[in-house]
Amino acid sequence: MVLHGNELRDKVLEKYSAKVYRNRKQHVLSIDPEASNEITANVRTIPGIITQRGCCYAGCKGVVLGPMSDNAIIVHGPIGCSFYTWGTRRHKQVETDRHGEHADCYVEYCFSTDMQEPNIVFGGEKKLKKAIEECMAIYKPKMLSICSTCPVGLIGDDIHAIAKWAREEYPGLMCIAFSCEGYKGVTQSAGHHIASNQIIRFIVGTGDHKPQKKFSVNILGEYNIGGDGWEIERILNRCGIEVVSAMTGTSCYRDMKNAHLADLNLVQCHRSINYVADMMKDKYGMDWIKVNFIGVNATKKSIRAIGAYFNDPELSARIEEVIADEENTIADEMEYYKSKLKGKTAAIYVGGSRSHHYQLLLQDLGMSTVLAGYEFAHRDDYEGRRVIPDIKVDADSKNIENLKIEADENLYNPDRITPEHRAELEANEDIDLNDYQGMYPDMEEGSIIADDLNHFETEEFLKALKPDVFFSGIKDKFVVQKAGMLSRQIHSYDYQGPYTCFQGAARFGHDLVMGLYVPAWSFIKAPWKNQATLVGKLGGEV
Amino acid sequence: MLNYTPKEMVEREALVINPCKTCQPVGALYAALGVHGCLPHSHGSQGCVAFHRMYLTRHFKDPIQASSSSFTEGASVFGGGSNLKTAVKNIFDLYDPDIVAVHTTCLSETIGDDLNALLIDITPTLSEGKYIVHANTPSYFGSHIHGFFNMVNGFMKYLSVSTGTSNGKLALFPGWLNPGDYRELKRLMTQMNVPFIMLPDTDGTVDTPTTGEYTMYEKGGTTIEEIKSLGDCKSSLGIGLTISAPSVGFLDKKCKVKGDTIPYPIGIDATDAFILKLQEFSAEEVPASVENQRGHLVDMMVDTHQYTYEKKVAIYGDPDFVIGMMALCLELGMIPKYCITGTPSLTFEQEGKSLLEKYGVKEECKVQAATQLNTTTDLFLLHQWIKNDAVDLLIGGTHGKHIARAEDIPLVRAGFDVIDRYCHSYFPVVGYEGAMRMVEKITNALMDYQDSHCEEKDVEMVM
């Protein structure tokens, strides 16, 4: 019997011990329109379960800070943490000039204090200071970050005092410390929050370069994986919209300083950057809208929402022209890919946002999603921000600092749009003004949601659901492919991309067709395994 | 590319830039993958094991499984004992390995979790025939190489016993190599009629065939029985002076099995030394097939010499690998201009310098390992050297590709890690076979460079 929905969920979970079952049943559910669908998320990982999750350091340094081109990041710790985030996340960057100001690009470099035993015993502050001096002598960066790793918090090195020393020692240097020890919180998510806090505390609001165009935005939570951010910027620029900063994918310290002078924030990855969006709303009165540039229809909806926010007929007309032109360019290709992919199913397990976004792109291609999950999203990413008041911060995450933000005396400006227009926008169902509905509304009844999907559950659910493709990360990819199922990486895009907007959608379609139709899959079973090809005599036979 | 690396040499003592090493636990994880039915376990916060699995998966393009104690802030302050107990129960409930190999991270090492004591508590709760072993692998000491031999020794510490009856076998510690290399070592031992136990052995565990079925514990790997039986071996042989000497010493200390350590059998001379060691053990003639293969290698070296002679090469990576490649390059008449490793190794510089002397190299060459006190022997330093006096070829892992591009130098990828090319881990660099492969790669890289960089009138049809 083929099981679905809740029956399947119960069947998979019943193999657990009682204790693990009690825990996991709160993280796995089948979408049921009649039920509350409340999920448990953002809680500690079960030891030994083979999670795919990473740590706070990865969320802070690897995800949010790493992409900033002109930010020299010194990882304070033993060598591993720094080594593993060297070039492995595909946030593309180059040196740039803007408004006559140059920004270096350090992404090919990996900086570490490479702590040794004596640094653990006697403290690593002296070595860190020396490392900063050496970095300043060689690179003269305008921004320097210090990221702490597990042992730093335990031995009590005061990296914030050292950052302060560096700011005083080197006038013009923005030196910021990030206490993102790996054991903080329960996942990468804690690191996003820690990075966001320091971005608001030290960077945004310190520049004074006003946007030059009439309409300007920041793109928050877009890390330019495989060039995603550049493609979004190309489309927005075509529409006549200036991108002041893109945090942090195509951006840098030079640009992020001026972010508060833009008109509107666009939030792509809600999980990692909603803190910045919220704090900028409180501090500068800047609205944000949830956008999604993954998928043709999602992109159209997002650009139109930006147009609706600015409420300018000329802009809206230009937006429609760009949409028509871009769609026309890919129409034939999309039709072909759709013909090859229609009716196929997918399972998606990614970090904190793509599991939702990619479902919309798959819908464009005629596919449906039978299972989706996040490594480290919170309840609001699943269920929508309306549940935020009900979320209790548990003991494992309570030490992550929550900044108290007050309106900036000089820069707070709530009047970017009129109250009447605001009321209109709030009533418009196609626009998520300062809001995010979460992944649920785009999921079909009966599909499985799995938070912190572990190796055991991955194997069991894939065996039962038999999707045509599993979108996940590098640690899952080959497990799944050994079993004869395509797995495409949706963190690294398998070294391809960009996948954003119109051309990105076509490129994604191409890559998916390529993956599913490569002849190699047909050779998995050796011919002598399928049929009796043995014509000789077996030993002993006469 | 690498635009901010200045030509003027800079003094550094604290800032490591573009390291030529990584941290201990990943070495322990890799060693544990070379044991059959083993699930490696990382006792620390889960970010480490996510990174380590990622690193090895990218190198092998194969599934790499390992579990974690998933420390939270509370465990980091009060100790991770209960995390480990919970983990072990869940691991055996869900994943049913024969053995769990626990290593530590800088987190559990800094807080001082006592793994010996924890395992004394946990071991009696295991089912019959199930095992748990551990090694301490602090990331702030040594490198991934230290993690590797610490784990090898960890297996022996818990399992290897001397029963007093010899099994007549050679205990072989092959060091950190690809499964293709392990296969070649086993092939040579079989050809030389040497019965052996090799620890570890990832042939079959990290280069698994695609069959339509995934199994967590594949056919390969040293078995638990074999590890126990290491204590009854007639003698031992360590391959790799930095990585395997500690294991040869450990087995001698624990089980009184005497042994020697030789360099990685990379190139003709080091492979000869390996064959001689095997012959010493078997006391038999070297078979014609091995001799013939050696002859093929010499033939290639003579045929290709005009493209390799006096070409300058920079080699970076793990200490035993670099020494091995250095020897091969010298045999080809090349000049190993710069040889570096980020792993602190006392024997590295000594071995490298004696190789240069042996071949009478007049050119001034640099052979430099990081030390515990000065860790800044890294790819930034190598790049600065190259900027000041260029080389014709680079040999090492993927992380040198930026230097190769910045300075327009061909790069032959070998060693760990190679994360931007496919198929490499199936093929050896060791033995005559591996040397033949490297001769082909090195010569082709230099000849491709000539083809693409010479003037049009100088493009040769026959080379």
Coordinates of N, CA and C in Angstrom, one line a residue, chain B residues 150-323:
Chain B
N150 N 46.1 10.2 15.1 CA 45.5 10.0 16.4 C 44.3 9.1 16.3
M151 N 43.5 9.1 15.3 CA 42.4 8.2 15.2 C 42.9 6.8 14.9
V152 N 43.8 6.6 14.0 CA 44.4 5.3 13.7 C 44.9 4.7 15.0
N153 N 45.6 5.5 15.8 CA 46.1 5.0 17.1 C 44.9 4.7 18.1
G154 N 43.9 5.5 18.0 CA 42.7 5.3 18.8 C 42.1 3.9 18.6
F155 N 42.0 3.6 17.3 CA 41.4 2.2 17.0 C 42.3 1.2 17.7
M156 N 43.6 1.3 17.5 CA 44.5 0.3 18.1 C 44.5 0.3 19.6
K157 N 44.4 1.5 20.2 CA 44.4 1.6 21.6 C 43.2 0.7 22.2
Y158 N 42.1 0.8 21.6 CA 40.9 0.1 22.1 C 40.9 -1.4 21.7
L159 N 41.4 -1.7 20.5 CA 41.1 -3.0 19.9 C 42.3 -3.9 19.7
S160 N 43.4 -3.4 19.4 CA 44.5 -4.3 19.0 C 45.1 -5.0 20.2
V161 N 45.3 -6.3 20.1 CA 45.8 -7.0 21.2 C 46.9 -8.0 20.7
S162 N 47.8 -8.3 21.6 CA 48.8 -9.3 21.2 C 48.4 -10.6 21.9
T163 N 48.0 -11.7 21.2 CA 47.6 -12.9 21.8 C 48.8 -13.8 22.0
G164 N 50.0 -13.5 21.5 CA 51.1 -14.3 21.6 C 51.3 -15.3 20.4
T165 N 50.3 -15.4 19.6 CA 50.4 -16.2 18.4 C 50.5 -15.3 17.2
S166 N 51.6 -15.4 16.4 CA 51.7 -14.5 15.3 C 50.8 -14.9 14.2
N167 N 50.2 -13.9 13.5 CA 49.4 -14.2 12.3 C 50.2 -14.2 11.0
G168 N 51.5 -13.9 11.2 CA 52.4 -13.9 10.0 C 52.2 -12.8 9.0
K169 N 51.4 -11.8 9.4 CA 51.1 -10.7 8.5 C 52.0 -9.5 8.7
L170 N 51.9 -8.6 7.7 CA 52.6 -7.3 7.8 C 51.5 -6.3 8.1
A171 N 51.7 -5.5 9.2 CA 50.8 -4.4 9.5 C 51.2 -3.2 8.7
L172 N 50.3 -2.8 7.8 CA 50.7 -1.6 7.0 C 49.9 -0.4 7.3
F173 N 50.6 0.7 7.7 CA 49.9 2.0 7.9 C 50.1 2.8 6.6
P174 N 49.1 3.0 5.8 CA 49.3 3.6 4.5 C 49.3 5.1 4.5
G175 N 49.0 5.7 5.6 CA 48.9 7.2 5.6 C 47.6 7.7 4.9
W176 N 47.5 9.0 4.7 CA 46.3 9.6 4.1 C 46.4 9.7 2.6
L177 N 45.8 8.7 1.9 CA 45.8 8.7 0.5 C 44.4 8.5 0.0
N178 N 44.3 8.5 -1.4 CA 43.0 8.3 -2.0 C 42.7 6.8 -2.1
P179 N 41.5 6.4 -2.3 CA 41.2 4.9 -2.4 C 41.9 4.3 -3.6
G180 N 42.2 5.1 -4.6 CA 42.9 4.5 -5.8 C 44.4 4.2 -5.3
D181 N 44.9 4.9 -4.4 CA 46.3 4.6 -3.9 C 46.2 3.4 -3.0
Y182 N 45.2 3.3 -2.2 CA 45.1 2.2 -1.3 C 45.0 0.9 -2.1
R183 N 44.2 1.0 -3.2 CA 44.1 -0.2 -4.1 C 45.4 -0.6 -4.7
E184 N 46.2 0.4 -5.1 CA 47.5 0.1 -5.7 C 48.5 -0.5 -4.7
L185 N 48.4 0.0 -3.4 CA 49.3 -0.6 -2.4 C 48.9 -2.0 -2.1
K186 N 47.6 -2.3 -2.1 CA 47.2 -3.7 -1.8 C 47.6 -4.6 -3.0
R187 N 47.5 -4.0 -4.2 CA 47.8 -4.8 -5.4 C 49.3 -5.2 -5.4
L188 N 50.1 -4.2 -5.0 CA 51.6 -4.5 -4.9 C 51.9 -5.5 -3.9
M189 N 51.2 -5.4 -2.7 CA 51.5 -6.4 -1.6 C 51.1 -7.8 -2.1
T190 N 49.9 -7.8 -2.8 CA 49.5 -9.2 -3.2 C 50.4 -9.7 -4.3
Q191 N 50.9 -8.9 -5.2 CA 51.8 -9.3 -6.2 C 53.1 -9.8 -5.5
M192 N 53.5 -9.1 -4.5 CA 54.8 -9.5 -3.8 C 54.5 -10.6 -2.8
N193 N 53.3 -11.2 -2.8 CA 53.0 -12.3 -1.9 C 53.2 -12.0 -0.4
V194 N 52.8 -10.8 0.0 CA 52.9 -10.4 1.4 C 51.5 -10.4 2.0
P195 N 51.3 -11.3 3.0 CA 50.0 -11.2 3.7 C 50.0 -9.9 4.6
F196 N 48.9 -9.2 4.6 CA 48.9 -7.9 5.3 C 47.6 -7.6 6.0
I197 N 47.7 -6.6 6.9 CA 46.5 -5.9 7.4 C 46.8 -4.5 7.2
M198 N 45.9 -3.8 6.6 CA 46.2 -2.3 6.3 C 45.1 -1.5 7.0
L199 N 45.6 -0.5 7.8 CA 44.7 0.4 8.5 C 45.1 1.8 8.3
P200 N 44.2 2.7 7.9 CA 42.8 2.4 7.4 C 42.8 2.0 5.9
D201 N 41.7 1.8 5.4 CA 41.5 1.4 4.0 C 40.2 1.9 3.5
T202 N 40.2 3.0 2.7 CA 38.9 3.6 2.3 C 38.5 3.1 0.9
D203 N 39.3 2.1 0.3 CA 38.9 1.5 -1.0 C 37.6 0.8 -0.8
G204 N 36.6 1.3 -1.4 CA 35.2 0.7 -1.3 C 34.3 1.5 -0.4
T205 N 34.9 2.4 0.4 CA 34.0 3.2 1.3 C 33.8 4.6 0.9
V206 N 34.7 5.2 0.1 CA 34.5 6.6 -0.3 C 34.6 6.6 -1.9
D207 N 34.6 5.5 -2.5 CA 34.6 5.5 -4.0 C 33.6 4.4 -4.4
T208 N 32.4 4.5 -3.9 CA 31.4 3.4 -4.0 C 30.8 3.5 -5.4
P209 N 30.4 2.3 -5.9 CA 29.8 2.2 -7.2 C 28.4 2.7 -7.2
T210 N 27.8 3.2 -8.3 CA 26.4 3.6 -8.3 C 25.7 2.3 -8.8
T211 N 24.8 1.8 -8.0 CA 24.1 0.5 -8.3 C 22.6 0.7 -8.2
G212 N 22.1 1.8 -7.8 CA 20.7 2.0 -7.6 C 20.3 1.7 -6.2
E213 N 21.2 1.3 -5.4 CA 20.9 1.1 -4.0 C 22.0 1.8 -3.1
Y214 N 21.5 2.5 -2.1 CA 22.5 3.1 -1.2 C 22.6 2.3 0.1
T215 N 23.8 2.0 0.5 CA 23.9 1.3 1.8 C 24.9 2.2 2.6
M216 N 24.7 2.3 3.8 CA 25.5 3.2 4.7 C 26.9 2.6 4.9
Y217 N 27.0 1.3 5.0 CA 28.3 0.7 5.3 C 28.6 -0.2 4.1
E218 N 29.5 0.3 3.3 CA 29.8 -0.4 2.0 C 30.8 -1.5 2.4
K219 N 31.1 -2.3 1.3 CA 32.0 -3.5 1.5 C 33.4 -3.2 2.0
G220 N 33.9 -2.1 1.7 CA 35.3 -1.8 2.0 C 35.6 -1.5 3.5
G221 N 36.9 -1.3 3.8 CA 37.3 -0.9 5.1 C 38.0 -2.0 5.8
T222 N 38.9 -1.6 6.7 CA 39.6 -2.6 7.6 C 38.5 -3.1 8.6
T223 N 38.5 -4.4 8.8 CA 37.5 -5.0 9.7 C 38.0 -4.9 11.1
I224 N 37.0 -4.9 12.0 CA 37.3 -4.9 13.5 C 38.3 -6.0 13.8
E225 N 38.0 -7.2 13.3 CA 38.8 -8.4 13.6 C 40.3 -8.1 13.1
E226 N 40.4 -7.5 12.0 CA 41.7 -7.2 11.5 C 42.4 -6.2 12.4
I227 N 41.7 -5.2 12.9 CA 42.3 -4.2 13.8 C 42.8 -4.9 15.1
K228 N 42.0 -5.8 15.6 CA 42.4 -6.6 16.8 C 43.7 -7.4 16.5
S229 N 43.7 -8.0 15.3 CA 44.8 -8.8 14.9 C 46.1 -8.1 14.6
L230 N 46.0 -6.8 14.5 CA 47.2 -6.0 14.2 C 48.3 -6.3 15.3
G231 N 47.8 -6.6 16.5 CA 48.8 -6.9 17.6 C 49.5 -8.2 17.4
D232 N 49.1 -9.0 16.5 CA 49.7 -10.3 16.3 C 50.5 -10.3 15.0
C233 N 50.7 -9.1 14.4 CA 51.4 -9.1 13.1 C 52.9 -9.3 13.4
K234 N 53.6 -9.8 12.3 CA 55.0 -10.2 12.4 C 55.8 -8.9 12.5
S235 N 55.5 -7.9 11.7 CA 56.1 -6.6 11.8 C 55.2 -5.6 11.2
S236 N 55.6 -4.3 11.3 CA 54.8 -3.3 10.7 C 55.6 -2.4 9.8
L237 N 54.9 -1.7 8.9 CA 55.5 -0.8 8.0 C 54.6 0.4 7.9
G238 N 55.2 1.6 8.2 CA 54.5 2.8 8.1 C 54.9 3.5 6.8
I239 N 53.9 4.0 6.1 CA 54.2 4.8 4.9 C 53.9 6.3 5.2
G240 N 54.9 7.1 5.0 CA 54.8 8.5 5.3 C 55.4 8.8 6.7
L241 N 56.6 9.5 6.6 CA 57.4 9.7 7.8 C 56.6 10.5 8.9
T242 N 55.8 11.5 8.4 CA 55.1 12.3 9.4 C 53.8 11.7 9.8
I243 N 53.1 11.1 8.9 CA 51.8 10.6 9.3 C 51.8 9.2 9.9
S244 N 52.7 8.3 9.5 CA 52.6 7.0 9.9 C 53.6 6.5 11.0
A245 N 54.7 7.3 11.2 CA 55.6 6.9 12.2 C 55.0 6.8 13.6
P246 N 54.0 7.7 13.9 CA 53.4 7.6 15.3 C 52.6 6.3 15.4
S247 N 52.1 5.8 14.3 CA 51.3 4.5 14.4 C 52.2 3.3 14.6
V248 N 53.3 3.4 13.8 CA 54.3 2.3 14.0 C 54.8 2.3 15.4
G249 N 55.1 3.4 16.0 CA 55.6 3.5 17.4 C 54.5 3.0 18.3
F250 N 53.2 3.4 18.1 CA 52.2 3.0 19.0 C 52.0 1.5 19.0
L251 N 52.0 0.9 17.8 CA 51.8 -0.6 17.8 C 53.0 -1.3 18.5
D252 N 54.1 -0.8 18.3 CA 55.3 -1.4 19.0 C 55.1 -1.2 20.5
K253 N 54.7 -0.1 20.9 CA 54.6 0.2 22.4 C 53.5 -0.7 23.0
K254 N 52.4 -0.8 22.3 CA 51.3 -1.5 22.9 C 51.4 -3.0 22.7
C255 N 51.8 -3.5 21.5 CA 51.8 -4.9 21.2 C 53.2 -5.5 20.9
K256 N 54.2 -4.7 21.0 CA 55.6 -5.2 20.7 C 55.7 -5.7 19.3
V257 N 55.1 -5.0 18.4 CA 55.3 -5.4 17.0 C 56.2 -4.3 16.4
K258 N 57.4 -4.8 16.0 CA 58.4 -3.8 15.6 C 58.2 -3.4 14.1
G259 N 58.6 -2.2 13.8 CA 58.4 -1.8 12.4 C 59.3 -0.7 12.0
D260 N 59.2 -0.3 10.7 CA 59.9 0.8 10.1 C 58.9 1.8 9.5
T261 N 59.4 2.9 9.2 CA 58.6 3.9 8.4 C 59.4 4.3 7.2
I262 N 58.8 4.4 6.0 CA 59.4 4.9 4.8 C 58.6 6.0 4.2
P263 N 59.2 6.8 3.3 CA 58.4 7.8 2.7 C 57.3 7.2 1.9
Y264 N 56.3 8.1 1.5 CA 55.2 7.6 0.6 C 55.9 7.1 -0.7
P265 N 55.5 5.9 -1.2 CA 56.1 5.4 -2.4 C 55.6 6.2 -3.6
I266 N 56.1 7.4 -3.7 CA 55.7 8.3 -4.9 C 57.0 8.4 -5.6
G267 N 57.1 8.1 -6.9 CA 58.3 8.2 -7.7 C 59.0 6.8 -7.7
I268 N 60.0 6.7 -8.4 CA 60.6 5.4 -8.7 C 61.5 4.9 -7.4
D269 N 62.2 5.8 -6.9 CA 63.1 5.5 -5.8 C 62.3 5.0 -4.5
A270 N 61.3 5.8 -4.2 CA 60.5 5.5 -3.0 C 59.7 4.3 -3.2
T271 N 59.3 4.0 -4.5 CA 58.5 2.8 -4.7 C 59.5 1.6 -4.6
D272 N 60.7 1.8 -5.2 CA 61.7 0.7 -5.0 C 61.9 0.4 -3.5
A273 N 62.0 1.4 -2.7 CA 62.2 1.2 -1.3 C 61.0 0.4 -0.7
F274 N 59.8 0.7 -1.1 CA 58.6 0.0 -0.7 C 58.7 -1.5 -1.1
I275 N 59.0 -1.7 -2.4 CA 59.1 -3.1 -2.9 C 60.2 -3.9 -2.1
L276 N 61.3 -3.2 -1.8 CA 62.4 -3.9 -1.1 C 61.9 -4.3 0.3
K277 N 61.2 -3.4 0.9 CA 60.6 -3.7 2.2 C 59.7 -4.9 2.2
L278 N 58.9 -5.0 1.1 CA 58.0 -6.1 1.0 C 58.8 -7.4 0.7
Q279 N 59.8 -7.2 -0.1 CA 60.6 -8.4 -0.4 C 61.3 -8.9 0.8
E280 N 61.8 -8.0 1.6 CA 62.4 -8.3 2.9 C 61.4 -9.2 3.7
F281 N 60.2 -8.8 3.7 CA 59.2 -9.5 4.5 C 58.9 -10.9 3.9
S282 N 58.7 -10.9 2.5 CA 58.3 -12.2 1.9 C 59.4 -13.1 1.6
A283 N 60.6 -12.5 1.5 CA 61.8 -13.3 1.1 C 61.6 -14.1 -0.2
E284 N 60.9 -13.4 -1.1 CA 60.7 -14.1 -2.4 C 61.2 -13.1 -3.5
E285 N 61.4 -13.7 -4.7 CA 61.8 -12.9 -5.9 C 60.7 -11.8 -6.2
V286 N 61.1 -10.7 -6.7 CA 60.2 -9.7 -7.2 C 59.6 -10.2 -8.5
P287 N 58.3 -10.4 -8.7 CA 57.7 -11.0 -9.9 C 58.0 -10.1 -11.1
A288 N 58.0 -10.8 -12.3 CA 58.3 -10.1 -13.5 C 57.3 -9.0 -13.8
S289 N 56.0 -9.1 -13.4 CA 55.0 -8.1 -13.7 C 55.4 -6.8 -13.0
V290 N 55.9 -6.9 -11.8 CA 56.3 -5.6 -11.1 C 57.6 -5.0 -11.8
E291 N 58.5 -5.9 -12.1 CA 59.7 -5.4 -12.8 C 59.4 -4.8 -14.1
N292 N 58.5 -5.4 -14.8 CA 58.1 -4.9 -16.1 C 57.4 -3.5 -16.0
Q293 N 56.6 -3.3 -15.0 CA 55.9 -2.1 -14.8 C 57.0 -1.0 -14.5
R294 N 57.9 -1.4 -13.6 CA 59.0 -0.4 -13.3 C 59.7 0.0 -14.6
G295 N 60.0 -1.0 -15.5 CA 60.6 -0.7 -16.7 C 59.8 0.3 -17.6
H296 N 58.5 0.1 -17.6 CA 57.6 1.0 -18.3 C 57.8 2.5 -17.8
L297 N 57.9 2.6 -16.5 CA 58.1 3.9 -15.9 C 59.4 4.5 -16.3
V298 N 60.5 3.7 -16.3 CA 61.8 4.3 -16.7 C 61.7 4.7 -18.1
D299 N 61.1 3.9 -18.9 CA 60.9 4.2 -20.3 C 60.3 5.6 -20.5
M300 N 59.2 5.8 -19.8 CA 58.5 7.1 -19.9 C 59.4 8.2 -19.5
M301 N 60.1 8.0 -18.4 CA 61.0 9.1 -17.9 C 62.0 9.5 -18.9
V302 N 62.6 8.5 -19.6 CA 63.6 8.7 -20.6 C 62.9 9.5 -21.8
D303 N 61.8 9.0 -22.2 CA 61.1 9.5 -23.4 C 60.7 11.0 -23.2
T304 N 60.3 11.4 -22.0 CA 59.7 12.7 -21.8 C 60.7 13.7 -21.2
H305 N 62.0 13.3 -21.0 CA 62.8 14.2 -20.2 C 63.0 15.6 -20.8
Q306 N 63.0 15.7 -22.1 CA 63.3 17.0 -22.6 C 62.2 18.1 -22.3
Y307 N 61.1 17.6 -21.9 CA 60.0 18.6 -21.5 C 60.1 18.9 -20.0
T308 N 60.7 18.0 -19.2 CA 60.7 18.2 -17.8 C 62.0 18.7 -17.2
Y309 N 63.1 18.5 -17.9 CA 64.5 18.7 -17.4 C 64.7 20.2 -17.0
E310 N 65.0 20.4 -15.7 CA 65.3 21.7 -15.2 C 64.1 22.6 -15.2
K311 N 62.9 22.1 -15.3 CA 61.7 22.9 -15.1 C 61.6 23.1 -13.6
K312 N 61.2 24.3 -13.3 CA 61.0 24.7 -11.8 C 59.6 24.4 -11.4
V313 N 59.5 23.8 -10.2 CA 58.1 23.4 -9.8 C 58.0 23.9 -8.3
A314 N 56.7 24.3 -8.0 CA 56.4 24.6 -6.6 C 55.4 23.5 -6.1
I315 N 55.6 22.9 -5.0 CA 54.8 21.8 -4.5 C 54.2 22.2 -3.1
Y316 N 52.9 22.0 -2.9 CA 52.4 22.4 -1.6 C 51.4 21.3 -1.2
G317 N 51.2 21.1 0.1 CA 50.2 20.2 0.5 C 50.6 19.5 1.8
D318 N 50.2 18.2 2.0 CA 50.6 17.5 3.2 C 52.0 17.1 3.2
P319 N 52.7 17.0 4.3 CA 54.1 16.8 4.3 C 54.6 15.6 3.6
D320 N 54.0 14.4 3.8 CA 54.5 13.2 3.1 C 54.2 13.3 1.6
F321 N 53.1 13.9 1.3 CA 52.8 14.0 -0.2 C 53.8 14.9 -0.9
V322 N 54.1 16.0 -0.2 CA 55.0 17.0 -0.8 C 56.4 16.4 -1.0
I323 N 56.9 15.7 0.1 CA 58.2 15.0 0.0 C 58.2 14.0 -1.2

